[in-house]
Amino acid sequence: MNTVELQGHLDIALKAMDEIHRAVTLTLDAGFDVEEKIDSSLVTTADLEGEKAFRKFIAKAYPDHGIIGEEFPPENSHSDYQWIVDPIDGTAEFARGLPTYGSIVALHYKNEPVVGVMDHPQLNIRAWAAKGLGAFKNKSKQTIQNDAKLNHQRLAVAAKENFQRLGDESKIFDQLTTKFPHVRVFHSCFSHTCALIDGVDVTVDWNVNLWDMAATKILIEEAGGKYQILKQREHPEKGTLYCTAFGKSPLVDEIAALVESAGEA
Amino acid sequence: MNTVELQGHLDIALKAMDEIHRAVTLTLDAGFDVEEKIDSSLVTTADLEGEKAFRKFIAKAYPDHGIIGEEFPPENSHSDYQWIVDPIDGTAEFARGLPTYGSIVALHYKNEPVVGVMDHPQLNIRAWAAKGLGAFKNKSKQTIQNDAKLNHQRLAVAAKENFQRLGDESKIFDQLTTKFPHVRVFHSCFSHTCALIDGVDVTVDWNVNLWDMAATKILIEEAGGKYQILKQREHPEKGTLYCTAFGKSPLVDEIAALVESAGEA
């Protein structure tokens, strides 16, 4: 895929994000309903409207491309091009009035992410990247400093509940927070953005779906950081779940070693 | 203290917060320096300028009142009226470009908080309260629902590092996150605001100073929630440190019991 083509896909991804933003804001202003799904996660009318707006926009721009989203069935599953969307990542945050939720859009080509966008409308942070074109936050190029020696290395990690979705791996959460006591626990998307923009040094996410992680690899790698899948497993209701670490390369390696030894213990 | 007097103090507190906001924003736009203090916490020129602006404003409005702040020595220590300020709570967040820091202002009269303001300029959230006048977020009255039965009770808690400041109490962090696996770890001020605005059900902060907690009691109690000091101890460098729980009353009681039994174990 050449640079012109990639830039074209990135432009579409950014415009598709604008569509989500518009639909979510309209629903937010009009008032929204919250429901609990079978897997006990939440969905609001804003999630549904956001994903519908995205699907409509992509289907018009690229009628042959596939679409995978949290709230509706996949389309064009056999295409090499798959657009992946999570209209509101952190729905529980959104539903409770916290501004730390975000929206995720990515284009995967032959299962490899080539474009990624994460947007936090209430934080005025939008991050994006495309293969070979770099990673940006609000138009400023992002570089992850892999050799930075910080006094207090900071970890962002998923909630302990994430570590209880496939057996009880709470011990890994306890060990991670002991190794990195300067810890923050945010929801997926915001913790991913933090790793990109140097808000934290490394992020560990645990037992999350494809759409939660879809933009992260390209964002982190284009900024020069390391992205590693630590575990990939099947959940009876939630489908394939991913455990990942990403950010400054030496810390990702430390965490991979910690997780491996915790598994053997 | 009558209602008119309280309203007057609240008005001054809100204007003083505007002064902090202005000074911090100016410094932010101009670029700021970060230094590490003796206790290894950070200070930026924005903290210093914010506190100076606050002190100047209060000294003009109430020349006889006391002022206690993180960055400069106390003034008028013998006054019944003590203004307490933390110009940037979450300096490490601020210094790393995260929008989740906040500013804290409170008036204590005879050691009891009577006015409190917490401001998150980049989140567009300002919360305030005064004794008998209610608690508000951006002009909307806040009420903590003590009997709300939520499917996933959510805890905000300080980082594990906070639990290591006076001996190693990491076990309490581990037990809290096991009891409330739907946990978030934010910095003080934002986690306090979350308890007020129903972003979480209960917050536990650990080994923090007077200025970190100065506005919280009045905000939570005026919203009908419960505020409890769990421990109050002296640190050789940091001075008096407080451990507190606040939010929905039954959860504060549960946490107090958990902390007590952890102390005996």
Short mmCIF file of C-alpha atoms in Angstrom, two decimals:
data_model
loop_
_atom_site.label_atom_id
_atom_site.label_comp_id
_atom_site.label_asym_id
_atom_site.label_seq_id
_atom_site.Cartn_x
_atom_site.Cartn_y
_atom_site.Cartn_z
CA MET A 1 0.00 0.00 0.00
CA ASN A 2 1.63 3.28 -1.03
CA THR A 3 1.79 6.56 0.86
CA VAL A 4 -0.92 8.26 -1.20
CA GLU A 5 -3.30 5.38 -0.62
CA LEU A 6 -2.50 5.33 3.12
CA GLN A 7 -2.99 9.09 3.43
CA GLY A 8 -6.37 8.65 1.71
CA HIS A 9 -7.42 5.96 4.18
CA LEU A 10 -6.23 8.10 7.09
CA ASP A 11 -8.28 11.05 5.84
CA ILE A 12 -11.36 8.82 5.66
CA ALA A 13 -10.66 7.46 9.15
CA LEU A 14 -10.45 11.00 10.56
CA LYS A 15 -13.68 12.01 8.83
CA ALA A 16 -15.38 8.83 10.05
CA MET A 17 -14.28 9.80 13.57
CA ASP A 18 -15.91 13.19 13.06
CA GLU A 19 -19.15 11.36 12.18
CA ILE A 20 -18.97 9.34 15.42
CA HIS A 21 -18.24 12.50 17.38
CA ARG A 22 -21.26 14.26 15.85
CA ALA A 23 -23.64 11.33 16.50
CA VAL A 24 -22.44 10.85 20.09
CA THR A 25 -22.70 14.55 20.90
CA LEU A 26 -26.22 14.75 19.45
CA THR A 27 -27.30 11.77 21.56
CA LEU A 28 -25.55 13.15 24.64
CA ASP A 29 -27.36 16.47 24.29
CA ALA A 30 -30.73 14.79 23.69
CA GLY A 31 -30.30 12.39 26.64
CA PHE A 32 -29.46 8.72 26.28
CA ASP A 33 -30.54 5.30 27.60
CA VAL A 34 -28.21 2.80 29.27
CA GLU A 35 -28.68 -0.97 29.05
CA GLU A 36 -26.70 -3.92 30.31
CA LYS A 37 -25.63 -6.49 27.70
CA ILE A 38 -25.45 -10.27 28.11
CA ASP A 39 -21.76 -10.07 29.03
CA SER A 40 -22.74 -7.48 31.71
CA SER A 41 -20.99 -4.63 29.92
CA LEU A 42 -23.04 -1.50 29.20
CA VAL A 43 -24.40 -0.06 25.99
CA THR A 44 -26.05 3.33 25.46
CA THR A 45 -28.01 4.79 22.58
CA ALA A 46 -24.90 6.94 22.00
CA ASP A 47 -22.80 3.79 21.31
CA LEU A 48 -25.42 2.59 18.84
CA GLU A 49 -25.84 5.93 17.07
CA GLY A 50 -22.07 6.44 16.91
CA GLU A 51 -21.47 3.04 15.33
CA LYS A 52 -24.36 3.47 12.88
CA ALA A 53 -22.96 6.82 11.72
CA PHE A 54 -19.51 5.25 11.27
CA ARG A 55 -20.87 2.28 9.32
CA LYS A 56 -22.92 4.51 7.04
CA PHE A 57 -19.90 6.70 6.28
CA ILE A 58 -17.49 3.82 5.59
CA ALA A 59 -20.05 1.87 3.52
CA LYS A 60 -20.39 4.94 1.28
CA ALA A 61 -16.62 5.60 1.03
CA TYR A 62 -15.59 1.95 0.58
CA PRO A 63 -18.60 -0.27 -0.28
CA ASP A 64 -16.38 -3.38 -0.55
CA HIS A 65 -14.45 -2.98 2.69
CA GLY A 66 -15.32 -4.99 5.79
CA ILE A 67 -16.57 -3.45 9.05
CA ILE A 68 -16.21 -4.92 12.52
CA GLY A 69 -17.80 -3.18 15.50
CA GLU A 70 -18.85 -3.90 19.03
CA GLU A 71 -22.56 -3.32 18.58
CA PHE A 72 -23.54 -4.79 15.17
CA PRO A 73 -22.60 -7.91 13.12
CA PRO A 74 -19.56 -7.84 10.81
CA GLU A 75 -19.96 -6.82 7.15
CA ASN A 76 -17.87 -7.96 4.15
CA SER A 77 -15.92 -10.38 6.33
CA HIS A 78 -13.84 -11.65 3.41
CA SER A 79 -12.36 -8.32 2.40
CA ASP A 80 -8.63 -7.73 2.93
CA TYR A 81 -9.62 -4.30 4.28
CA GLN A 82 -11.37 -4.36 7.65
CA TRP A 83 -12.52 -1.18 9.40
CA ILE A 84 -12.78 -1.69 13.13
CA VAL A 85 -14.71 0.61 15.44
CA ASP A 86 -15.48 1.11 19.09
CA PRO A 87 -17.75 4.17 19.12
CA ILE A 88 -17.49 4.64 22.90
CA ASP A 89 -14.71 2.83 24.70
CA GLY A 90 -15.37 3.33 28.40
CA THR A 91 -19.16 3.32 28.18
CA ALA A 92 -19.35 2.98 31.96
CA GLU A 93 -17.32 6.21 32.25
CA PHE A 94 -19.48 7.92 29.63
CA ALA A 95 -22.71 6.80 31.32
CA ARG A 96 -21.50 8.16 34.67
CA GLY A 97 -20.54 11.56 33.35
CA LEU A 98 -16.75 11.12 33.34
CA PRO A 99 -14.84 12.72 30.46
CA THR A 100 -12.23 9.94 30.16
CA TYR A 101 -14.02 7.78 27.57
CA GLY A 102 -12.88 7.69 23.96
CA SER A 103 -13.65 6.49 20.44
CA ILE A 104 -11.50 4.09 18.44
CA VAL A 105 -11.26 3.63 14.66
CA ALA A 106 -8.75 1.49 12.77
CA LEU A 107 -8.16 0.05 9.32
CA HIS A 108 -6.57 -3.39 9.20
CA TYR A 109 -5.20 -4.68 5.90
CA LYS A 110 -4.67 -8.44 5.78
CA ASN A 111 -4.98 -8.50 9.58
CA GLU A 112 -2.31 -5.84 10.12
CA PRO A 113 -3.30 -2.37 11.36
CA VAL A 114 -2.33 0.35 8.87
CA VAL A 115 -4.38 3.29 10.18
CA GLY A 116 -5.48 4.07 13.76
CA VAL A 117 -7.36 6.94 15.40
CA MET A 118 -8.28 7.45 19.06
CA ASP A 119 -10.40 10.41 20.00
CA HIS A 120 -11.28 11.88 23.41
CA PRO A 121 -13.81 14.58 22.62
CA GLN A 122 -14.16 15.88 26.19
CA LEU A 123 -10.38 15.92 26.75
CA ASN A 124 -9.61 17.67 23.44
CA ILE A 125 -7.17 14.90 22.57
CA ARG A 126 -7.14 13.17 19.19
CA ALA A 127 -4.34 10.76 18.33
CA TRP A 128 -3.74 9.17 14.95
CA ALA A 129 -1.18 7.23 12.96
CA ALA A 130 -0.74 5.52 9.59
CA LYS A 131 1.90 3.04 8.49
CA GLY A 132 5.11 4.91 7.70
CA LEU A 133 3.46 8.31 8.21
CA GLY A 134 4.15 8.72 11.94
CA ALA A 135 1.94 9.15 15.01
CA PHE A 136 0.35 12.42 16.04
CA LYS A 137 -1.56 14.02 18.88
CA ASN A 138 -3.53 17.10 17.84
CA LYS A 139 -1.15 17.62 14.89
CA SER A 140 2.00 17.30 17.01
CA LYS A 141 4.28 14.36 16.13
CA GLN A 142 4.69 11.85 18.96
CA THR A 143 7.90 10.00 19.80
CA ILE A 144 8.17 7.44 22.58
CA GLN A 145 11.57 7.82 24.33
CA ASN A 146 12.58 4.21 24.89
CA ASP A 147 15.70 5.08 26.85
CA ALA A 148 14.24 7.76 29.10
CA LYS A 149 15.25 7.17 32.70
CA LEU A 150 12.44 8.39 34.88
CA ASN A 151 12.53 8.59 38.62
CA HIS A 152 9.06 7.16 39.03
CA GLN A 153 8.20 4.90 36.15
CA ARG A 154 4.50 5.04 35.68
CA LEU A 155 2.23 2.19 34.65
CA ALA A 156 -1.35 2.39 33.43
CA VAL A 157 -3.15 -0.89 33.91
CA ALA A 158 -6.64 -2.31 33.41
CA ALA A 159 -8.91 -2.76 36.45
CA LYS A 160 -8.53 -5.89 38.57
CA GLU A 161 -11.90 -7.00 37.18
CA ASN A 162 -10.27 -7.45 33.75
CA PHE A 163 -7.90 -9.97 35.35
CA GLN A 164 -10.87 -12.06 36.53
CA ARG A 165 -12.57 -12.62 33.16
CA LEU A 166 -10.83 -15.90 32.30
CA GLY A 167 -10.03 -17.52 35.61
CA ASP A 168 -8.67 -15.45 38.45
CA GLU A 169 -5.41 -13.73 37.47
CA SER A 170 -5.68 -11.03 40.16
CA LYS A 171 -2.18 -12.01 41.26
CA ILE A 172 -0.79 -10.53 38.06
CA PHE A 173 -2.53 -7.22 38.83
CA ASP A 174 -1.09 -7.31 42.37
CA GLN A 175 2.42 -8.05 41.08
CA LEU A 176 2.29 -5.38 38.38
CA THR A 177 1.18 -2.72 40.88
CA THR A 178 3.91 -3.81 43.30
CA LYS A 179 6.56 -3.52 40.60
CA PHE A 180 5.16 -0.18 39.44
CA PRO A 181 3.59 1.43 42.53
CA HIS A 182 3.19 4.73 40.64
CA VAL A 183 0.22 3.17 38.92
CA ARG A 184 -2.89 4.57 37.32
CA VAL A 185 -6.00 2.57 36.41
CA PHE A 186 -7.91 4.05 33.49
CA HIS A 187 -10.22 2.53 30.92
CA SER A 188 -8.67 0.98 27.77
CA CYS A 189 -8.67 3.80 25.30
CA PHE A 190 -7.48 6.56 27.64
CA SER A 191 -4.72 4.37 29.04
CA HIS A 192 -3.61 3.62 25.46
CA THR A 193 -3.53 7.31 24.58
CA CYS A 194 -1.49 7.95 27.76
CA ALA A 195 1.20 5.50 26.56
CA LEU A 196 1.41 7.35 23.25
CA ILE A 197 1.56 10.91 24.61
CA ASP A 198 4.00 10.16 27.47
CA GLY A 199 1.30 10.39 30.14
CA VAL A 200 2.61 7.04 31.37
CA ASP A 201 5.71 4.96 30.53
CA VAL A 202 3.95 1.71 29.80
CA THR A 203 0.38 0.40 29.65
CA VAL A 204 -0.95 -3.10 30.30
CA ASP A 205 -4.45 -3.95 29.08
CA TRP A 206 -6.03 -7.28 29.92
CA ASN A 207 -8.74 -9.47 28.40
CA VAL A 208 -10.11 -6.94 25.96
CA ASN A 209 -11.61 -7.34 22.49
CA LEU A 210 -10.21 -6.63 19.04
CA TRP A 211 -12.02 -3.27 18.79
CA ASP A 212 -10.48 -2.09 22.08
CA MET A 213 -6.95 -2.73 20.75
CA ALA A 214 -7.51 -2.10 17.04
CA ALA A 215 -5.73 1.27 16.79
CA THR A 216 -3.09 0.81 19.47
CA LYS A 217 -0.37 -1.18 17.70
CA ILE A 218 -0.01 1.26 14.81
CA LEU A 219 -0.10 4.29 17.13
CA ILE A 220 2.58 2.93 19.44
CA GLU A 221 4.84 1.52 16.72
CA GLU A 222 4.68 4.64 14.57
CA ALA A 223 5.80 6.59 17.65
CA GLY A 224 8.77 4.25 18.02
CA GLY A 225 7.47 2.32 21.03
CA LYS A 226 6.95 -1.40 21.48
CA TYR A 227 3.62 -3.25 21.32
CA GLN A 228 3.39 -6.85 22.43
CA ILE A 229 0.50 -9.30 22.72
CA LEU A 230 1.11 -11.24 25.96
CA LYS A 231 -1.87 -13.60 25.71
CA GLN A 232 -4.64 -14.27 23.22
CA ARG A 233 -7.49 -16.51 24.36
CA GLU A 234 -11.11 -17.43 23.64
CA HIS A 235 -13.89 -16.43 26.02
CA PRO A 236 -17.22 -18.32 25.68
CA GLU A 237 -19.31 -15.11 25.42
CA LYS A 238 -16.85 -12.32 24.71
CA GLY A 239 -14.95 -14.01 21.83
CA THR A 240 -11.20 -13.56 21.39
CA LEU A 241 -9.64 -11.61 24.24
CA TYR A 242 -6.20 -9.97 24.13
CA CYS A 243 -3.72 -9.15 26.89
CA THR A 244 -1.14 -6.62 25.79
CA ALA A 245 1.67 -4.38 26.98
CA PHE A 246 2.95 -1.34 25.11
CA GLY A 247 4.98 1.80 25.52
CA LYS A 248 8.69 2.11 26.29
CA SER A 249 10.44 -0.94 24.95
CA PRO A 250 12.50 -1.98 28.04
CA LEU A 251 9.44 -1.75 30.28
CA VAL A 252 7.34 -3.84 27.89
CA ASP A 253 10.08 -6.49 28.09
CA GLU A 254 10.08 -6.33 31.91
CA ILE A 255 6.33 -6.76 32.00
CA ALA A 256 6.38 -9.66 29.52
CA ALA A 257 8.91 -11.42 31.79
CA LEU A 258 6.81 -10.71 34.90
CA VAL A 259 3.65 -12.08 33.28
CA GLU A 260 5.46 -15.17 32.02
CA SER A 261 6.92 -15.98 35.45
CA ALA A 262 3.53 -15.33 37.12
CA GLY A 263 2.02 -17.90 34.76
CA GLU A 264 4.61 -20.49 35.74
CA ALA A 265 4.34 -19.87 39.48
CA MET B 1 -21.41 31.97 60.43
CA ASN B 2 -24.57 33.07 58.62
CA THR B 3 -25.64 32.36 55.06
CA VAL B 4 -24.76 35.80 53.72
CA GLU B 5 -21.26 35.57 55.19
CA LEU B 6 -20.80 32.03 53.79
CA GLN B 7 -22.00 33.09 50.35
CA GLY B 8 -19.48 35.93 50.47
CA HIS B 9 -16.64 33.56 51.33
CA LEU B 10 -17.75 31.18 48.57
CA ASP B 11 -17.75 34.02 46.04
CA ILE B 12 -14.20 34.93 47.07
CA ALA B 13 -13.12 31.27 46.86
CA LEU B 14 -14.50 31.01 43.31
CA LYS B 15 -12.76 34.23 42.27
CA ALA B 16 -9.52 33.06 43.90
CA MET B 17 -9.83 29.88 41.84
CA ASP B 18 -10.17 32.01 38.70
CA GLU B 19 -6.88 33.71 39.68
CA ILE B 20 -5.14 30.32 39.99
CA HIS B 21 -6.61 29.24 36.66
CA ARG B 22 -5.34 32.41 34.96
CA ALA B 23 -1.82 32.10 36.42
CA VAL B 24 -1.55 28.39 35.58
CA THR B 25 -2.78 28.90 32.02
CA LEU B 26 -0.33 31.77 31.43
CA THR B 27 2.55 29.63 32.69
CA LEU B 28 1.36 26.65 30.67
CA ASP B 29 1.27 28.72 27.48
CA ALA B 30 4.69 30.25 28.17
CA GLY B 31 6.30 26.89 28.99
CA PHE B 32 7.16 25.77 32.51
CA ASP B 33 10.03 24.16 34.46
CA VAL B 34 9.70 20.98 36.51
CA GLU B 35 11.76 20.30 39.66
CA GLU B 36 11.80 17.49 42.16
CA LYS B 37 11.30 18.46 45.80
CA ILE B 38 13.00 16.95 48.86
CA ASP B 39 10.10 14.56 49.40
CA SER B 40 10.53 13.48 45.73
CA SER B 41 7.23 15.02 44.64
CA LEU B 42 7.31 17.45 41.71
CA VAL B 43 6.83 21.19 41.53
CA THR B 44 6.51 23.35 38.42
CA THR B 45 6.63 27.09 37.91
CA ALA B 46 2.87 26.77 37.28
CA ASP B 47 2.34 25.51 40.87
CA LEU B 48 4.36 28.44 42.21
CA GLU B 49 2.65 31.08 40.06
CA GLY B 50 -0.80 29.63 40.83
CA GLU B 51 -0.20 29.71 44.58
CA LYS B 52 1.29 33.21 44.45
CA ALA B 53 -1.76 34.52 42.56
CA PHE B 54 -4.05 32.88 45.13
CA ARG B 55 -2.14 34.31 48.09
CA LYS B 56 -2.14 37.80 46.63
CA PHE B 57 -5.90 37.70 46.03
CA ILE B 58 -6.79 36.36 49.49
CA ALA B 59 -4.40 38.70 51.28
CA LYS B 60 -6.18 41.63 49.62
CA ALA B 61 -9.70 40.31 50.27
CA TYR B 62 -9.04 39.18 53.87
CA PRO B 63 -5.77 40.63 55.23
CA ASP B 64 -6.30 38.97 58.64
CA HIS B 65 -7.12 35.46 57.42
CA GLY B 66 -4.57 32.65 57.46
CA ILE B 67 -3.23 30.94 54.32
CA ILE B 68 -1.82 27.42 54.12
CA GLY B 69 -0.39 26.15 50.85
CA GLU B 70 1.86 23.43 49.54
CA GLU B 71 4.57 25.68 48.14
CA PHE B 72 5.06 28.57 50.63
CA PRO B 73 5.09 28.99 54.46
CA PRO B 74 1.82 29.57 56.35
CA GLU B 75 0.59 33.12 56.98
CA ASN B 76 -1.54 34.38 59.93
CA SER B 77 -1.41 30.96 61.58
CA HIS B 78 -3.44 32.10 64.59
CA SER B 79 -6.52 33.23 62.67
CA ASP B 80 -9.77 31.25 63.05
CA TYR B 81 -10.08 31.55 59.27
CA GLN B 82 -7.59 29.48 57.28
CA TRP B 83 -7.54 29.45 53.48
CA ILE B 84 -5.98 26.27 52.15
CA VAL B 85 -4.74 25.87 48.60
CA ASP B 86 -3.23 23.28 46.31
CA PRO B 87 -2.72 25.16 43.03
CA ILE B 88 -2.03 21.98 41.03
CA ASP B 89 -3.00 18.70 42.58
CA GLY B 90 -1.60 16.03 40.31
CA THR B 91 1.54 17.93 39.29
CA ALA B 92 2.98 14.73 37.82
CA GLU B 93 -0.12 14.50 35.57
CA PHE B 94 0.16 18.16 34.66
CA ALA B 95 3.88 17.90 33.88
CA ARG B 96 3.24 14.92 31.60
CA GLY B 97 0.47 16.56 29.62
CA LEU B 98 -2.50 14.72 31.13
CA PRO B 99 -5.68 16.73 31.62
CA THR B 100 -6.70 15.01 34.89
CA TYR B 101 -4.98 17.37 37.33
CA GLY B 102 -6.98 19.88 39.37
CA SER B 103 -6.81 22.84 41.72
CA ILE B 104 -8.11 22.88 45.29
CA VAL B 105 -9.22 25.80 47.44
CA ALA B 106 -10.92 25.65 50.84
CA LEU B 107 -11.78 27.86 53.77
CA HIS B 108 -11.59 26.26 57.19
CA TYR B 109 -13.14 28.06 60.18
CA LYS B 110 -11.89 26.84 63.57
CA ASN B 111 -10.47 23.76 61.81
CA GLU B 112 -13.78 22.85 60.14
CA PRO B 113 -14.15 23.24 56.35
CA VAL B 114 -16.95 25.68 55.49
CA VAL B 115 -16.18 26.35 51.79
CA GLY B 116 -14.57 24.06 49.20
CA VAL B 117 -13.80 24.35 45.48
CA MET B 118 -12.17 21.83 43.14
CA ASP B 119 -11.46 22.85 39.59
CA HIS B 120 -10.38 20.79 36.55
CA PRO B 121 -9.74 23.40 33.89
CA GLN B 122 -8.98 20.92 31.09
CA LEU B 123 -12.00 18.75 31.94
CA ASN B 124 -14.42 21.67 32.18
CA ILE B 125 -15.46 20.51 35.63
CA ARG B 126 -15.68 22.83 38.60
CA ALA B 127 -17.20 21.62 41.86
CA TRP B 128 -17.97 23.76 44.90
CA ALA B 129 -19.82 23.69 48.19
CA ALA B 130 -20.42 25.83 51.27
CA LYS B 131 -21.84 24.84 54.65
CA GLY B 132 -25.62 24.60 54.39
CA LEU B 133 -25.65 25.89 50.81
CA GLY B 134 -25.31 22.54 48.98
CA ALA B 135 -22.73 21.08 46.59
CA PHE B 136 -22.57 21.88 42.89
CA LYS B 137 -20.84 20.81 39.71
CA ASN B 138 -20.91 23.47 36.98
CA LYS B 139 -24.03 25.03 38.57
CA SER B 140 -25.90 21.71 38.83
CA LYS B 141 -26.73 20.56 42.39
CA GLN B 142 -25.10 17.27 43.35
CA THR B 143 -26.68 14.58 45.51
CA ILE B 144 -24.91 11.38 46.49
CA GLN B 145 -27.40 8.48 46.41
CA ASN B 146 -26.45 6.50 49.50
CA ASP B 147 -28.89 3.67 48.82
CA ALA B 148 -28.19 3.21 45.11
CA LYS B 149 -27.73 -0.46 44.26
CA LEU B 150 -25.28 -0.65 41.43
CA ASN B 151 -24.34 -3.78 39.61
CA HIS B 152 -20.65 -2.95 39.61
CA GLN B 153 -19.75 -0.80 42.56
CA ARG B 154 -16.84 1.32 41.55
CA LEU B 155 -13.95 2.40 43.73
CA ALA B 156 -11.40 5.12 43.04
CA VAL B 157 -8.26 4.60 45.04
CA ALA B 158 -4.83 6.20 45.41
CA ALA B 159 -1.81 4.55 43.76
CA LYS B 160 -0.07 1.70 45.56
CA GLU B 161 2.86 4.09 46.13
CA ASN B 162 0.67 6.11 48.52
CA PHE B 163 0.31 2.96 50.64
CA GLN B 164 4.10 2.73 50.98
CA ARG B 165 4.77 6.17 52.45
CA LEU B 166 4.58 5.16 56.13
CA GLY B 167 5.61 1.54 56.27
CA ASP B 168 4.35 -0.89 53.64
CA GLU B 169 0.56 -1.06 53.60
CA SER B 170 0.36 -2.41 50.04
CA LYS B 171 -1.80 -5.22 51.41
CA ILE B 172 -4.60 -2.72 52.01
CA PHE B 173 -4.42 -1.64 48.36
CA ASP B 174 -4.53 -5.31 47.29
CA GLN B 175 -7.53 -6.02 49.54
CA LEU B 176 -9.44 -2.93 48.44
CA THR B 177 -8.98 -3.76 44.76
CA THR B 178 -10.04 -7.36 45.41
CA LYS B 179 -13.22 -6.22 47.17
CA PHE B 180 -13.90 -3.64 44.44
CA PRO B 181 -12.39 -5.07 41.25
CA HIS B 182 -14.12 -2.35 39.18
CA VAL B 183 -11.44 0.00 40.38
CA ARG B 184 -9.94 3.18 39.01
CA VAL B 185 -6.70 4.78 40.15
CA PHE B 186 -6.65 8.54 39.63
CA HIS B 187 -4.79 11.31 41.37
CA SER B 188 -6.30 12.82 44.56
CA CYS B 189 -8.33 15.71 43.30
CA PHE B 190 -9.89 14.00 40.27
CA SER B 191 -10.80 10.93 42.34
CA HIS B 192 -12.45 13.22 44.89
CA THR B 193 -14.46 14.98 42.21
CA CYS B 194 -15.51 11.56 40.86
CA ALA B 195 -17.02 10.63 44.25
CA LEU B 196 -19.01 13.86 44.24
CA ILE B 197 -20.36 13.67 40.68
CA ASP B 198 -21.21 9.93 40.75
CA GLY B 199 -18.27 8.97 38.57
CA VAL B 200 -17.47 6.39 41.23
CA ASP B 201 -19.35 5.09 44.27
CA VAL B 202 -16.62 5.57 46.82
CA THR B 203 -13.06 6.95 46.92
CA VAL B 204 -10.16 6.01 49.18
CA ASP B 205 -7.20 8.38 49.40
CA TRP B 206 -4.09 7.44 51.36
CA ASN B 207 -1.27 9.34 53.09
CA VAL B 208 -2.03 12.73 51.61
CA ASN B 209 -1.62 16.22 53.07
CA LEU B 210 -4.13 18.68 54.44
CA TRP B 211 -4.22 20.67 51.18
CA ASP B 212 -5.07 17.55 49.16
CA MET B 213 -8.13 16.88 51.35
CA ALA B 214 -9.06 20.44 52.32
CA ALA B 215 -12.15 20.82 50.12
CA THR B 216 -13.37 17.23 50.10
CA LYS B 217 -15.28 16.92 53.38
CA ILE B 218 -17.54 19.90 52.74
CA LEU B 219 -18.16 18.84 49.10
CA ILE B 220 -19.10 15.27 50.03
CA GLU B 221 -21.17 16.13 53.12
CA GLU B 222 -23.08 18.91 51.40
CA ALA B 223 -24.02 16.37 48.71
CA GLY B 224 -25.34 14.03 51.42
CA GLY B 225 -22.47 11.53 51.29
CA LYS B 226 -20.19 10.32 54.07
CA TYR B 227 -16.61 11.45 54.71
CA GLN B 228 -14.42 9.59 57.17
CA ILE B 229 -10.79 9.97 58.25
CA LEU B 230 -9.45 6.41 58.61
CA LYS B 231 -5.94 7.30 59.81
CA GLN B 232 -4.07 10.47 60.67
CA ARG B 233 -0.32 10.17 61.20
CA GLU B 234 2.92 12.15 61.22
CA HIS B 235 5.51 11.71 58.48
CA PRO B 236 9.06 12.95 59.21
CA GLU B 237 9.26 15.04 55.99
CA LYS B 238 5.71 15.31 54.70
CA GLY B 239 4.05 16.38 57.98
CA THR B 240 0.56 15.19 58.94
CA LEU B 241 -0.81 12.63 56.47
CA TYR B 242 -4.44 11.64 56.17
CA CYS B 243 -6.09 8.41 54.98
CA THR B 244 -9.75 8.90 54.12
CA ALA B 245 -12.78 7.24 52.54
CA PHE B 246 -15.78 9.12 51.19
CA GLY B 247 -18.80 8.74 48.97
CA LYS B 248 -21.82 6.48 49.47
CA SER B 249 -22.28 5.96 53.17
CA PRO B 250 -22.63 2.11 53.29
CA LEU B 251 -19.48 1.69 51.16
CA VAL B 252 -17.49 4.06 53.37
CA ASP B 253 -18.53 1.87 56.35
CA GLU B 254 -17.46 -1.30 54.48
CA ILE B 255 -14.07 0.22 53.69
CA ALA B 256 -13.54 1.45 57.26
CA ALA B 257 -14.19 -2.12 58.49
CA LEU B 258 -11.82 -3.58 55.87
CA VAL B 259 -9.02 -1.16 56.80
CA GLU B 260 -9.51 -1.83 60.51
CA SER B 261 -9.34 -5.60 60.09
CA ALA B 262 -6.30 -5.28 57.76
CA GLY B 263 -4.57 -3.30 60.52
CA GLU B 264 -5.24 -6.08 63.06
CA ALA B 265 -4.21 -8.94 60.77
#
